[in-house]
Coordinates of C-alpha atoms and ligand atoms in Angstrom, one line a residue:
M216 CA -72.4 20.8 158.0
L217 CA -70.6 17.6 157.0
R218 CA -68.3 15.8 159.4
V219 CA -66.4 12.6 158.6
S220 CA -64.4 11.4 161.6
Q221 CA -61.8 8.7 161.6
A222 CA -63.4 6.7 158.7
R223 CA -61.9 3.3 158.3
K224 CA -62.7 0.6 155.7
I225 CA -60.5 -2.4 155.0
F226 CA -61.4 -4.9 152.3
Y227 CA -60.3 -8.5 152.7
P228 CA -58.6 -7.8 156.1
G229 CA -55.9 -10.2 157.0
T230 CA -55.5 -11.8 153.6
P231 CA -52.9 -11.2 151.0
D232 CA -55.5 -9.1 149.1
E233 CA -56.0 -6.7 152.0
R234 CA -56.9 -3.2 150.8
K235 CA -57.2 -0.2 153.1
A236 CA -59.7 1.9 151.3
L237 CA -60.1 4.4 154.2
D238 CA -57.5 4.6 156.9
G239 CA -58.7 7.2 159.4
A240 CA -60.1 9.8 157.0
D241 CA -61.3 13.1 158.5
L242 CA -63.1 15.9 156.8
S243 CA -65.3 18.8 157.7
L244 CA -67.3 21.0 155.4
A245 CA -69.2 24.1 156.2
T246 CA -72.6 24.8 154.8
G247 CA -72.3 26.1 151.2
E248 CA -68.6 25.0 150.9
F249 CA -67.5 23.5 147.6
C250 CA -64.5 21.3 148.2
V251 CA -62.4 19.7 145.4
V252 CA -60.8 16.3 146.1
I253 CA -57.6 15.2 144.4
G254 CA -55.2 12.3 144.8
S255 CA -53.5 9.4 143.1
N256 CA -55.5 6.3 141.9
G257 CA -56.5 4.1 144.8
A258 CA -56.0 7.0 147.3
G259 CA -59.5 6.5 148.7
K260 CA -61.4 9.3 146.9
S261 CA -64.3 7.2 145.7
S262 CA -64.4 5.4 149.0
L263 CA -64.8 8.6 150.9
L264 CA -67.7 9.6 148.7
N265 CA -69.2 6.1 148.9
A266 CA -68.9 6.1 152.7
I267 CA -70.7 9.5 152.8
S268 CA -73.5 8.4 150.5
G269 CA -73.8 5.1 152.3
R270 CA -72.8 2.9 149.3
M271 CA -69.8 1.6 151.3
P272 CA -70.6 0.9 155.0
L273 CA -67.7 1.8 157.3
D274 CA -65.8 -0.6 159.6
E275 CA -65.1 2.4 162.0
G276 CA -65.8 6.0 162.1
R277 CA -68.7 8.4 161.9
I278 CA -70.5 10.4 159.3
E279 CA -72.7 13.4 160.4
I280 CA -74.7 15.8 158.4
N281 CA -76.0 18.9 160.3
G282 CA -75.4 17.1 163.5
A283 CA -77.4 14.0 162.6
D284 CA -75.5 10.7 162.7
L285 CA -75.8 8.9 159.3
T286 CA -73.2 6.3 159.9
D287 CA -75.6 3.4 159.9
L288 CA -78.4 4.7 157.6
P289 CA -78.9 2.8 154.3
V290 CA -78.4 4.7 151.0
F291 CA -82.1 5.2 150.4
K292 CA -82.5 6.9 153.6
R293 CA -79.8 9.3 152.7
A294 CA -81.0 9.9 149.2
A295 CA -83.1 13.0 150.1
R296 CA -80.1 14.7 151.6
I297 CA -77.2 13.5 149.6
A298 CA -77.1 13.4 145.8
S299 CA -74.3 11.8 143.7
V300 CA -73.1 11.9 140.1
F301 CA -70.5 9.3 139.1
Q302 CA -68.0 9.1 136.2
D303 CA -70.0 6.6 134.2
P304 CA -72.7 8.4 132.1
M305 CA -74.6 5.0 132.0
I306 CA -75.2 5.2 135.8
G307 CA -77.7 7.5 137.3
T308 CA -80.3 7.6 134.6
A309 CA -82.8 5.0 133.3
P310 CA -82.0 4.3 129.6
T311 CA -85.5 3.0 128.6
M312 CA -87.3 6.0 130.1
T313 CA -87.6 9.4 128.5
V314 CA -85.7 12.5 129.7
A315 CA -88.9 13.9 131.3
E316 CA -89.8 10.6 133.0
N317 CA -86.3 10.4 134.5
M318 CA -86.6 13.9 135.8
L319 CA -89.9 13.2 137.3
L320 CA -88.5 10.2 139.1
A321 CA -85.7 12.3 140.5
E322 CA -88.2 14.8 141.8
L323 CA -90.1 12.1 143.6
R324 CA -87.0 10.3 144.9
G325 CA -86.6 10.6 148.6
R326 CA -89.9 12.2 149.1
R327 CA -92.1 10.6 151.8
S328 CA -95.4 10.9 150.2
S329 CA -96.0 9.2 146.9
L330 CA -98.4 12.0 145.7
S331 CA -97.5 12.1 142.1
P332 CA -97.9 15.4 140.4
G333 CA -97.6 13.8 137.0
L334 CA -96.1 15.1 133.9
N335 CA -98.3 18.1 133.3
A336 CA -97.5 21.0 131.0
E337 CA -96.3 23.1 133.9
R338 CA -93.8 20.5 135.0
R339 CA -92.6 20.0 131.4
D340 CA -91.9 23.7 131.1
L341 CA -89.9 23.5 134.4
F342 CA -87.9 20.6 133.1
R343 CA -87.3 22.3 129.8
E344 CA -86.0 25.5 131.7
R345 CA -83.7 23.4 133.9
L346 CA -82.2 21.7 130.9
S347 CA -81.8 24.8 128.7
V348 CA -79.1 26.3 130.9
I349 CA -76.7 23.5 130.1
G350 CA -76.3 24.2 126.4
L351 CA -76.4 20.7 125.1
G352 CA -79.9 20.9 123.6
L353 CA -81.6 18.6 126.1
E354 CA -84.5 20.9 126.4
D355 CA -85.7 19.8 123.0
R356 CA -85.5 16.1 123.9
L357 CA -87.9 15.7 126.8
D358 CA -89.6 12.7 125.1
T359 CA -86.4 11.0 123.9
N360 CA -85.3 7.8 125.7
V361 CA -82.3 8.5 127.7
G362 CA -80.4 5.5 126.1
L363 CA -80.3 7.5 122.8
L364 CA -78.4 10.6 124.3
S365 CA -74.7 11.3 124.1
G366 CA -72.6 10.7 127.2
G367 CA -72.4 14.5 127.9
Q368 CA -76.2 14.9 127.6
R369 CA -76.6 11.9 129.9
Q370 CA -74.2 13.2 132.4
S371 CA -75.8 16.7 132.3
L372 CA -79.2 15.0 133.0
S373 CA -77.8 13.2 135.8
L374 CA -76.5 16.4 137.3
V375 CA -79.8 18.2 136.8
M376 CA -81.6 15.3 138.4
A377 CA -79.2 15.2 141.3
V378 CA -79.8 18.8 142.2
S379 CA -83.5 18.9 141.5
N380 CA -84.4 18.0 145.1
Q381 CA -82.2 20.6 146.7
P382 CA -79.9 18.1 148.4
D383 CA -77.9 19.1 151.5
L384 CA -74.8 17.7 149.8
L385 CA -73.8 17.0 146.3
L386 CA -71.1 14.4 145.6
L387 CA -69.4 14.4 142.2
D388 CA -67.0 11.6 141.5
E389 CA -64.9 12.5 138.5
H390 CA -68.2 13.2 136.8
T391 CA -66.6 14.8 133.7
A392 CA -63.7 12.4 133.3
A393 CA -65.4 10.2 130.6
L394 CA -66.3 13.1 128.4
D395 CA -64.4 14.9 125.6
P396 CA -62.8 18.1 126.8
R397 CA -65.4 20.5 125.2
T398 CA -68.3 18.6 126.7
A399 CA -66.4 18.2 130.1
D400 CA -66.1 22.0 130.2
L401 CA -69.8 22.5 129.5
V402 CA -70.8 20.0 132.1
M403 CA -68.4 21.6 134.5
K404 CA -70.0 25.0 133.8
A405 CA -73.4 23.6 134.3
T406 CA -72.1 22.1 137.6
I407 CA -70.8 25.4 138.9
S408 CA -74.1 27.2 137.9
A409 CA -76.1 24.5 139.7
I410 CA -73.9 24.8 142.9
D411 CA -74.2 28.5 142.9
T412 CA -77.9 28.7 142.1
H413 CA -79.0 26.2 144.7
D414 CA -76.3 27.3 147.2
L415 CA -75.1 23.7 147.6
T416 CA -72.5 22.1 149.7
A417 CA -70.4 20.0 147.3
L418 CA -67.5 17.6 147.2
M419 CA -66.0 17.0 143.8
V420 CA -63.4 14.5 142.9
T421 CA -61.4 15.5 139.8
H422 CA -58.2 14.3 138.0
N423 CA -58.3 17.5 136.2
M424 CA -55.7 19.8 137.8
K425 CA -57.0 22.9 136.0
H426 CA -60.5 22.3 137.3
A427 CA -59.0 21.6 140.7
V428 CA -57.3 25.0 140.6
D429 CA -60.2 27.0 138.9
Y430 CA -63.1 25.7 141.0
G431 CA -64.0 25.2 144.6
D432 CA -63.6 27.1 147.9
S433 CA -61.3 24.5 149.3
L434 CA -59.3 21.6 148.2
I435 CA -58.1 18.4 149.8
M436 CA -55.6 15.8 148.7
M437 CA -56.1 12.1 149.7
D438 CA -53.4 9.6 150.0
S439 CA -53.5 6.0 151.3
G440 CA -57.1 6.4 152.6
R441 CA -56.5 9.6 154.5
V442 CA -56.9 13.3 153.9
R443 CA -53.3 14.4 153.7
L444 CA -53.5 18.1 152.9
S445 CA -56.1 20.7 152.7
M446 CA -56.3 24.3 151.5
S447 CA -59.0 26.9 151.7
G448 CA -59.5 30.6 151.7
E449 CA -56.8 32.7 150.1
E450 CA -54.4 29.9 149.9
K451 CA -56.8 28.0 147.7
A452 CA -57.8 31.1 145.7
A453 CA -54.1 31.7 144.9
A454 CA -53.2 28.1 144.1
T455 CA -51.9 27.4 140.6
V456 CA -51.3 24.0 139.1
E457 CA -47.6 24.5 139.9
T458 CA -48.1 25.4 143.6
L459 CA -50.5 22.4 144.0
I460 CA -47.8 20.1 142.5
E461 CA -45.2 21.6 144.8
R462 CA -47.3 21.2 147.9
F463 CA -48.4 17.7 147.1
H464 CA -44.9 16.5 146.3
E465 CA -44.4 16.6 150.0
T466 CA -46.8 13.7 150.4
P467 CA -45.4 10.1 150.2
D468 CA -47.5 8.8 147.3
W469 CA -47.5 11.4 144.6
L470 CA -48.4 9.7 141.3
M471 CA -51.2 11.7 139.9
L472 CA -51.5 14.4 137.2
Q473 CA -52.4 12.3 134.3
E474 CA -54.4 15.0 132.5
A475 CA -53.5 18.5 133.8
Ligands
LIG766 N1 -65.3 -2.7 146.6 C1 -64.0 -2.9 146.8 N2 -63.4 -4.1 147.0 C2 -62.1 -4.2 147.2 N3 -61.2 -3.1 147.2 C3 -61.7 -1.9 147.1 C4 -63.2 -1.7 146.9 N4 -63.4 -0.4 146.7 C5 -62.2 0.2 146.9 N5 -61.2 -0.7 147.1 C6 -59.8 -0.5 147.3 O1 -59.6 0.7 148.2 C7 -58.6 1.5 147.6 C8 -59.2 2.9 147.4 O2 -60.0 2.8 146.2 P1 -60.8 4.1 145.7 O3 -61.6 4.7 146.8 O4 -61.7 3.6 144.5 O5 -59.6 5.0 145.2 P2 -59.7 6.3 144.2 O6 -61.2 6.7 144.0 O7 -59.0 7.4 144.9 O8 -58.9 5.9 143.0 C9 -58.0 0.9 146.4 O9 -56.9 0.1 146.9 C10 -59.1 0.0 146.1 O10 -58.6 -1.2 145.3
LIG767 MG1 -62.2 6.8 142.2

């Protein structure tokens, strides 16, 4: 479904500040696969997701979704197929618009026609229903400006908006890392339920080793701009925090595991 081949990106090449963000990264995901991404700071996790979403153009390599070559497509042309949620709750929603207005915008995003269905009662009911599953009380705040919401509410809203158009691929870049543990768990539960309900193919970066063990059909570890190790199937299902650490100690640049 998703294929990244030999993705390369070097910032400031040939200068003392040279940074290899991606150095020949390869990845394939099957339709409906939920893959967790771990790796130390600077390993290239965000770069991989940004390359897939089009936010970071590649120097070399290829990105395909369902056989279509997206490598040179700008972000907005990928937006209907690829949805992203980032770490910062301030990104992804418009603070001076209400919850309902944000959700309406998300629905219209990536659609070719500008036929606006408007915020009718039916649509408001649908939005309320989508928000109620999260458990953060957002369903009662349809007309609240998003700037007044908590970080967790805002992140949940970003998630609901990201999946509202049934994207082919959902990209999550440490989307619970800025939240307190309880809220992070709620947002994580909402994430799993969204992925299951919509049968999404998803790539989730996390620093949380427990989340990496508990969730996902497969797991990859990145290091120095490459995918170093991957696990799937029974091996992934049986993985524990300890076995992950053991396997990943075999890689050269093992520095992660801040918050297990
Ligand atoms: N826009 C950028 N400008 C310069 N260097 C960058 C940029 N984006 C990423 N990098 C560099 O690429 C490497 C990988 O970064 P990143 O993908 O953000 O890692 P991770 O998300 O795994 O922590 C780092 O060395 C980082 O400094
Ligand atoms: Mg990152």
